[in-house]
Coordinates of C-alpha atoms and ligand atoms in Angstrom, one line a residue:
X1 CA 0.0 0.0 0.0
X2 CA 2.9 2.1 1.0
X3 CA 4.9 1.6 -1.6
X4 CA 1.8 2.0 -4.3
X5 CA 0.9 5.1 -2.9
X6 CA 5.0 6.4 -3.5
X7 CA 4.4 5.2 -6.7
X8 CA 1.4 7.2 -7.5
X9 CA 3.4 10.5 -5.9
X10 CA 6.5 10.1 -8.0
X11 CA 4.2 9.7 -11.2
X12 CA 2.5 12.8 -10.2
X13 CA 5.6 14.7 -9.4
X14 CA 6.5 13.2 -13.0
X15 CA 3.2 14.4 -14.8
X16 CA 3.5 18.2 -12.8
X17 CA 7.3 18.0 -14.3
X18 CA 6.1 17.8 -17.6
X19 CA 3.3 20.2 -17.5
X20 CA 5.8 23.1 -16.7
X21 CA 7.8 21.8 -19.3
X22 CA 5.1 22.5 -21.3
X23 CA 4.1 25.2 -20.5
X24 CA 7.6 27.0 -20.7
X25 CA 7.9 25.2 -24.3
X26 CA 4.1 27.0 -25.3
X27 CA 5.2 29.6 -23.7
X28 CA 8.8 30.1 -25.7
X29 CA 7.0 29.1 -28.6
X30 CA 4.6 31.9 -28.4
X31 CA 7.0 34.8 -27.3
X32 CA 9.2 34.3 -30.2
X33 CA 6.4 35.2 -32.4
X34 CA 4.9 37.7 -30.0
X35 CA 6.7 40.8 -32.0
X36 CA 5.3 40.1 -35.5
X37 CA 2.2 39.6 -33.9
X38 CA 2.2 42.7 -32.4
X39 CA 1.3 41.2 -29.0
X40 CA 2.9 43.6 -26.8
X41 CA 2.4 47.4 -25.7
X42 CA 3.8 49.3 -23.2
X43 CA 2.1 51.0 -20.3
X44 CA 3.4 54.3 -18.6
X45 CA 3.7 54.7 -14.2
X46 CA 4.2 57.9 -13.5
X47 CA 6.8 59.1 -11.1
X48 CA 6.2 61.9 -9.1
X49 CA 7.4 64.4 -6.8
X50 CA 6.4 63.0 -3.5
X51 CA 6.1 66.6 -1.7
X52 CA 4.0 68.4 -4.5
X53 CA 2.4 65.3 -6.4
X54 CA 3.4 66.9 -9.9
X55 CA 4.3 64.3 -12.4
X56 CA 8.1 64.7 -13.3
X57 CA 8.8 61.3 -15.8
X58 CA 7.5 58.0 -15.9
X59 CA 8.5 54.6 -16.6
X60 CA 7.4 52.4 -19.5
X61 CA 6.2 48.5 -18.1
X62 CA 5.8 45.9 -21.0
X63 CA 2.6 44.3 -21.1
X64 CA 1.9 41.2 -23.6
X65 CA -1.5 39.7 -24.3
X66 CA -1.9 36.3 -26.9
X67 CA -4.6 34.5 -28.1
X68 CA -3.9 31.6 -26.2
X69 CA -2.3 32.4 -23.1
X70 CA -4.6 35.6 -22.3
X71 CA -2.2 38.6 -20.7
X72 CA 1.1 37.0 -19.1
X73 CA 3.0 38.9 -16.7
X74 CA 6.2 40.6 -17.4
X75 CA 8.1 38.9 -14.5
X76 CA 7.1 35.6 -15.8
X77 CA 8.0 36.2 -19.7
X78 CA 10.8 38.4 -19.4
X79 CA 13.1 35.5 -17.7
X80 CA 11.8 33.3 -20.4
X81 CA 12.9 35.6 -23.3
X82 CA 16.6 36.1 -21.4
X83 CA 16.9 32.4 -21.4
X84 CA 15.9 32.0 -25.3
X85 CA 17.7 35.3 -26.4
X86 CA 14.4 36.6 -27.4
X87 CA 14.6 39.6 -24.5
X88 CA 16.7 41.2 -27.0
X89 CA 14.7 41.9 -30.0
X90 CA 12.0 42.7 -27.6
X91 CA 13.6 45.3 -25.6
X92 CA 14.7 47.1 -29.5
X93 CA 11.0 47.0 -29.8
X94 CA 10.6 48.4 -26.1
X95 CA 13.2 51.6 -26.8
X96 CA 11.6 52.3 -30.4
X97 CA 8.0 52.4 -28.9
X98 CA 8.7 54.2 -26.0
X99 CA 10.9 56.7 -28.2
X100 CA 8.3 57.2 -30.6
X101 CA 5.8 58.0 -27.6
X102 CA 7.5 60.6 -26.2
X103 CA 7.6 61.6 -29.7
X104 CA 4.1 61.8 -30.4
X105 CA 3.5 63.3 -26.7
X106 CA 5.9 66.4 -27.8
X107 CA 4.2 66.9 -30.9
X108 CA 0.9 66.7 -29.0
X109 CA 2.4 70.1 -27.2
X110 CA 2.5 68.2 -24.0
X111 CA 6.4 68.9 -23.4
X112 CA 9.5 66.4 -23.3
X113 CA 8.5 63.9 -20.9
X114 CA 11.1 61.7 -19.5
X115 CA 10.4 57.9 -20.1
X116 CA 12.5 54.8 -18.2
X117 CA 12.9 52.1 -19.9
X118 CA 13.7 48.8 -18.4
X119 CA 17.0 47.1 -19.7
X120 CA 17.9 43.6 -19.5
X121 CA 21.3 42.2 -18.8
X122 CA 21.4 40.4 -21.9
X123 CA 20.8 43.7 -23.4
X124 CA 24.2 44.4 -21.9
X125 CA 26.5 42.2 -23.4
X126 CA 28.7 43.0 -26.9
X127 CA 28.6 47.2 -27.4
X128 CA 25.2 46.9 -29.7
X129 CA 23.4 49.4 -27.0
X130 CA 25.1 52.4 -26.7
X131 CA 24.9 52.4 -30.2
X132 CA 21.1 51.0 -30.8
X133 CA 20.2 53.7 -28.2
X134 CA 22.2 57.0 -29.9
X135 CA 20.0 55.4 -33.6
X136 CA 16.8 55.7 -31.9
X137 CA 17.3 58.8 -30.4
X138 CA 18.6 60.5 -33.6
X139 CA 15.4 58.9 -35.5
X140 CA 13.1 60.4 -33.4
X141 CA 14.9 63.8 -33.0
X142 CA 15.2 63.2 -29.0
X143 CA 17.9 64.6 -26.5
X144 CA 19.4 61.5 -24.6
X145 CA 17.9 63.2 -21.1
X146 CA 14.2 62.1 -22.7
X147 CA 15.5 58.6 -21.6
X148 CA 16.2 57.1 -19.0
X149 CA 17.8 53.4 -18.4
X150 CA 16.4 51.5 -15.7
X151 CA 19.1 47.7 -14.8
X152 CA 19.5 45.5 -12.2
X153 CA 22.4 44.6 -10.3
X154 CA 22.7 41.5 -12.6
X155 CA 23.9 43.5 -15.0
X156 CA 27.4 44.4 -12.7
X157 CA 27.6 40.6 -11.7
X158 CA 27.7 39.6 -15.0
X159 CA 30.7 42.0 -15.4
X160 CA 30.6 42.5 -19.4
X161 CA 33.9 43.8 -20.1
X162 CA 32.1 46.6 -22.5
X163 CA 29.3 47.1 -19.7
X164 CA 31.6 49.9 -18.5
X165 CA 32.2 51.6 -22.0
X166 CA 28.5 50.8 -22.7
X167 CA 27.6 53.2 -19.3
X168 CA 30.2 55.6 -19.9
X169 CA 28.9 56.2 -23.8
X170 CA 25.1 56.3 -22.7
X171 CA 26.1 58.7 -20.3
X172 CA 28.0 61.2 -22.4
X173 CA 25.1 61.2 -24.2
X174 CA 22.8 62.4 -21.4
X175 CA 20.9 59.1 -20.5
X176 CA 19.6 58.5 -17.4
X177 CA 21.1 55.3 -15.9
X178 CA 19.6 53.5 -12.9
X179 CA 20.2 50.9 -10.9
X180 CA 16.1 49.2 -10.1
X181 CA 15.1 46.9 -7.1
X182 CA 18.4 48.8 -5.4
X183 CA 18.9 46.0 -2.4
X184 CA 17.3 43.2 -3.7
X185 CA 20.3 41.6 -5.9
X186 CA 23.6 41.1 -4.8
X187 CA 24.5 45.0 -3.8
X188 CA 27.6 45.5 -5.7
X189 CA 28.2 48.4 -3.2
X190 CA 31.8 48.8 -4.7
X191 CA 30.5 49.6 -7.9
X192 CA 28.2 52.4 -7.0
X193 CA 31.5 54.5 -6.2
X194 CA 33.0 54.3 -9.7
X195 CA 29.7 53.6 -12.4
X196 CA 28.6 56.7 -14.0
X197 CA 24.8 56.4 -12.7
X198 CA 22.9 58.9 -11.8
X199 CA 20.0 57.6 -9.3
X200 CA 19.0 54.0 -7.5
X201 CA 15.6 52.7 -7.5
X202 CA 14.2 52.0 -3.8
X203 CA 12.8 48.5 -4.1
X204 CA 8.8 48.1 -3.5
X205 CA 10.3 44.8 -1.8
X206 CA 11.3 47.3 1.4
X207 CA 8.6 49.9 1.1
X208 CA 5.5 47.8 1.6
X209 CA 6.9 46.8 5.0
X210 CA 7.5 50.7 6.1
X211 CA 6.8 52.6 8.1
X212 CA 5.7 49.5 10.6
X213 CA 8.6 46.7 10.0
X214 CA 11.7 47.5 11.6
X215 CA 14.2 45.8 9.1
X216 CA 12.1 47.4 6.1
X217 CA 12.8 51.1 8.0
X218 CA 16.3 50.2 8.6
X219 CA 16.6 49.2 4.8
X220 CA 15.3 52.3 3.3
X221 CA 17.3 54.0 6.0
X222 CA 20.3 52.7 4.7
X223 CA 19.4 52.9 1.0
X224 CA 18.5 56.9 1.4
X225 CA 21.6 57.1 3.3
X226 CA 23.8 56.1 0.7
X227 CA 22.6 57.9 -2.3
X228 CA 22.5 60.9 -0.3
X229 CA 26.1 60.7 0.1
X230 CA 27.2 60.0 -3.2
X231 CA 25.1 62.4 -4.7
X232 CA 22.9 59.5 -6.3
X233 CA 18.8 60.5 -7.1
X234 CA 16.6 57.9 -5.5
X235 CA 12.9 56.8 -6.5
X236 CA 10.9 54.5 -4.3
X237 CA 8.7 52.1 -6.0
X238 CA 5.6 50.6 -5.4
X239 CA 3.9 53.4 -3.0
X240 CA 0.7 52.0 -1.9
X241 CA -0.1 53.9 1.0
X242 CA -0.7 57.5 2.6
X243 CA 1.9 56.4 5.3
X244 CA 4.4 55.4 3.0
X245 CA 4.2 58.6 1.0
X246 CA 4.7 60.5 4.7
X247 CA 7.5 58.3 6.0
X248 CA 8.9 58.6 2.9
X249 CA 8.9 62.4 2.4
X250 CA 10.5 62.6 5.9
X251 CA 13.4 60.3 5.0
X252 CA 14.2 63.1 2.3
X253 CA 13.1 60.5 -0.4
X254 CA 12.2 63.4 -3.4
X255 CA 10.4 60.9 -6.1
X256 CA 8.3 58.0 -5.7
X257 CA 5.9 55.2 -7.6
X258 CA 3.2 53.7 -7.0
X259 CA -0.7 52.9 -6.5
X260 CA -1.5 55.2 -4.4
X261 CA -0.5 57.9 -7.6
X262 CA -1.6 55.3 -10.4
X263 CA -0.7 52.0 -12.3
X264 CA 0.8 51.9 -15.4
X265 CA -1.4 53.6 -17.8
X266 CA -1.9 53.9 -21.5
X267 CA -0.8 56.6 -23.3
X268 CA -3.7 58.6 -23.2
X269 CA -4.5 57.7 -19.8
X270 CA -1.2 59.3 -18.8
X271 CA -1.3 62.3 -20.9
X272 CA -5.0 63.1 -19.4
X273 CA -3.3 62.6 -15.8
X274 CA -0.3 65.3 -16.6
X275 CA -3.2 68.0 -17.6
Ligands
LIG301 P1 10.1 46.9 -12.1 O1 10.9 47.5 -13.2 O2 10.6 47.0 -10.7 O3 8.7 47.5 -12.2 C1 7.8 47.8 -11.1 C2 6.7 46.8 -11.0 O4 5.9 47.0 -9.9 C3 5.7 46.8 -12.2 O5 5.2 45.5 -12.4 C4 4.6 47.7 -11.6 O6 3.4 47.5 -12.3 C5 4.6 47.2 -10.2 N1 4.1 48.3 -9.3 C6 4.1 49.6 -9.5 N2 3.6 50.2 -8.4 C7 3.1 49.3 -7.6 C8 2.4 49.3 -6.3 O7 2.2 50.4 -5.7 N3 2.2 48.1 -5.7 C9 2.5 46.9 -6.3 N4 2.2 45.8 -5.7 N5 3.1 46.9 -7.5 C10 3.4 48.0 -8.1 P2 5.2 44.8 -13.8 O8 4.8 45.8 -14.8 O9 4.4 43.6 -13.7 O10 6.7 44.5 -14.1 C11 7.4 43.6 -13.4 C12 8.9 43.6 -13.7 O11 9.1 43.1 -15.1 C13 9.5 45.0 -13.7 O12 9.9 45.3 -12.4 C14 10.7 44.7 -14.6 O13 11.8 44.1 -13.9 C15 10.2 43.8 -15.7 N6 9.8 44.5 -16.9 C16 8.7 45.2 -17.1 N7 8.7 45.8 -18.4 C17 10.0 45.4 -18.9 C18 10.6 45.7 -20.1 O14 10.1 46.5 -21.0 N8 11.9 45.1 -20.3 C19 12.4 44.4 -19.4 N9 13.7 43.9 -19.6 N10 11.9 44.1 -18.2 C20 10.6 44.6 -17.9
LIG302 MG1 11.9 49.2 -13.5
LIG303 MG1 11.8 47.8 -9.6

């Protein structure tokens, strides 16, 4: 009986194995004709000055909707196009589109509004980017400070030897570079003194905790502490809460994101919300 019923367990444990398998094969399968499809769009979160609640920039999230799967979640599908190579072509498609928005929101007399972008690792590697991103910009007749380039600390532990060059030409050419989900990586502290970046991105993984849980407080503490003192701009993400916003604003944190300002929004959402 015993042994019958560790049978059965191992064959479902076997069967449960192969339905991820499939599932990551459907899903690989699908994302690598998601572009030509035209299965993706992006939607825009504001970021905004905490004191005043004016809208300074915003960043762009990816969304992706098919036929089959119904609307799949960026953290799920992004690590599933860095493993295929896929996340490449998509985030060319990710800097044209946002390029061209803040395009079209110029012409639409709304002013040059900052956009982040989020940049894989795998975007990264070889000196394709620098390069891709000066293209784009010159297409759509944009100063590099309309952009901004949002990476994780992957991107340092993977140690490209043209990462460096890569940050150094982006930044000559006025892009924004940040390091997102500050803290939640392996914090390549040492690098922070000698990258050319210009702000860190407070994870929401600390904020939802504040300004209740002690180790959150003493995280964000610590996170505001050292941008403050190498002159680094800091964003906290994934504001959800009144409290927050004042606990915050009293750290000296100047930007934040989140709910409690507004989700991700299309483009015409957003562009009502800055009138
Ligand atoms: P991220 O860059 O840290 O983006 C913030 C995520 O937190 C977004 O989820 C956003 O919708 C969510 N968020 C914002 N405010 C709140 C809040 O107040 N509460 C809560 N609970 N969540 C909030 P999203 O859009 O699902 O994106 C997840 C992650 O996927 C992003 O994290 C980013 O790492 C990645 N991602 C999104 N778009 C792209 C892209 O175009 N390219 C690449 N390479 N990665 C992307
Ligand atoms: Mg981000
Ligand atoms: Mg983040």
């Amino acid at each position: 009986e015993c042994k019958r019923r560790g049978r059965n367990g191992w064959l479902e444990f076997c069967e449960e194995m192969e339905r991820r398998q499939n599932d990551r094969l459907q899903i690989e399968r699908r994302l690598r004709k998601a572009l030509e499809r035209n299965e993706f769009r992006l939607v825009y979160q504001p970021q905004v000055d905490l004191q005043s609640g004016r809208i300074i920039a915003c960043e762009a999230l990816i969304r992706w909707r098919n036929r089959q799967l119904g609307e799949l979640r960026p953290d799920i599908f992004i690590s599933h196009a860095e493993n295929t190579g896929d996340i490449v072509r998509i985030g060319e498609w990710v800097l044209h589109e946002a390029c061209r928005q803040i395009r079209q929101w110029q012409d639409k007399g709304l002013g040059l509004i900052r956009v982040a972008i989020n940049v894989s690792y795998r975007q990264f590697s070889g000196d394709r980017l620098a390069r891709q991103v000066r293209d784009v910009l010159d297409e759509y007749g944009l100063p590099g400070a309309a952009l901004e380039l949002e990476f994780t600390e992957r991107v340092l532990i993977e140690d490209a030897p043209s990462t460096l060059r890569t940050f150094a030409e982006l930044r000559q050419m006025g892009v924004m570079l940040t390091i997102d989900d500050f803290g939640e990586g392996y914090s390549a502290l040492n690098y922070l003194r000698t990258l050319p970046i210009h702000g860190l991105k407070l994870s929401q993984l600390f904020i939802s905790g504040v300004p209740k849980n002690r180790s959150d407080v003493a995280v964000c503490e610590a996170v505001s502490g050292i941008a403050r003192s190498l002159g680094l701009g800091l964003v906290a993400e994934g504001i959800e809460s009144e409290a927050q916003r004042q606990y915050l604003l009293q750290l000296g944190v100047p930007v934040g994101q989140g709910f409690l300002f507004a989700p991700g929004l299309s483009p015409v959402e957003f562009a009502h919300k800055l009138r």
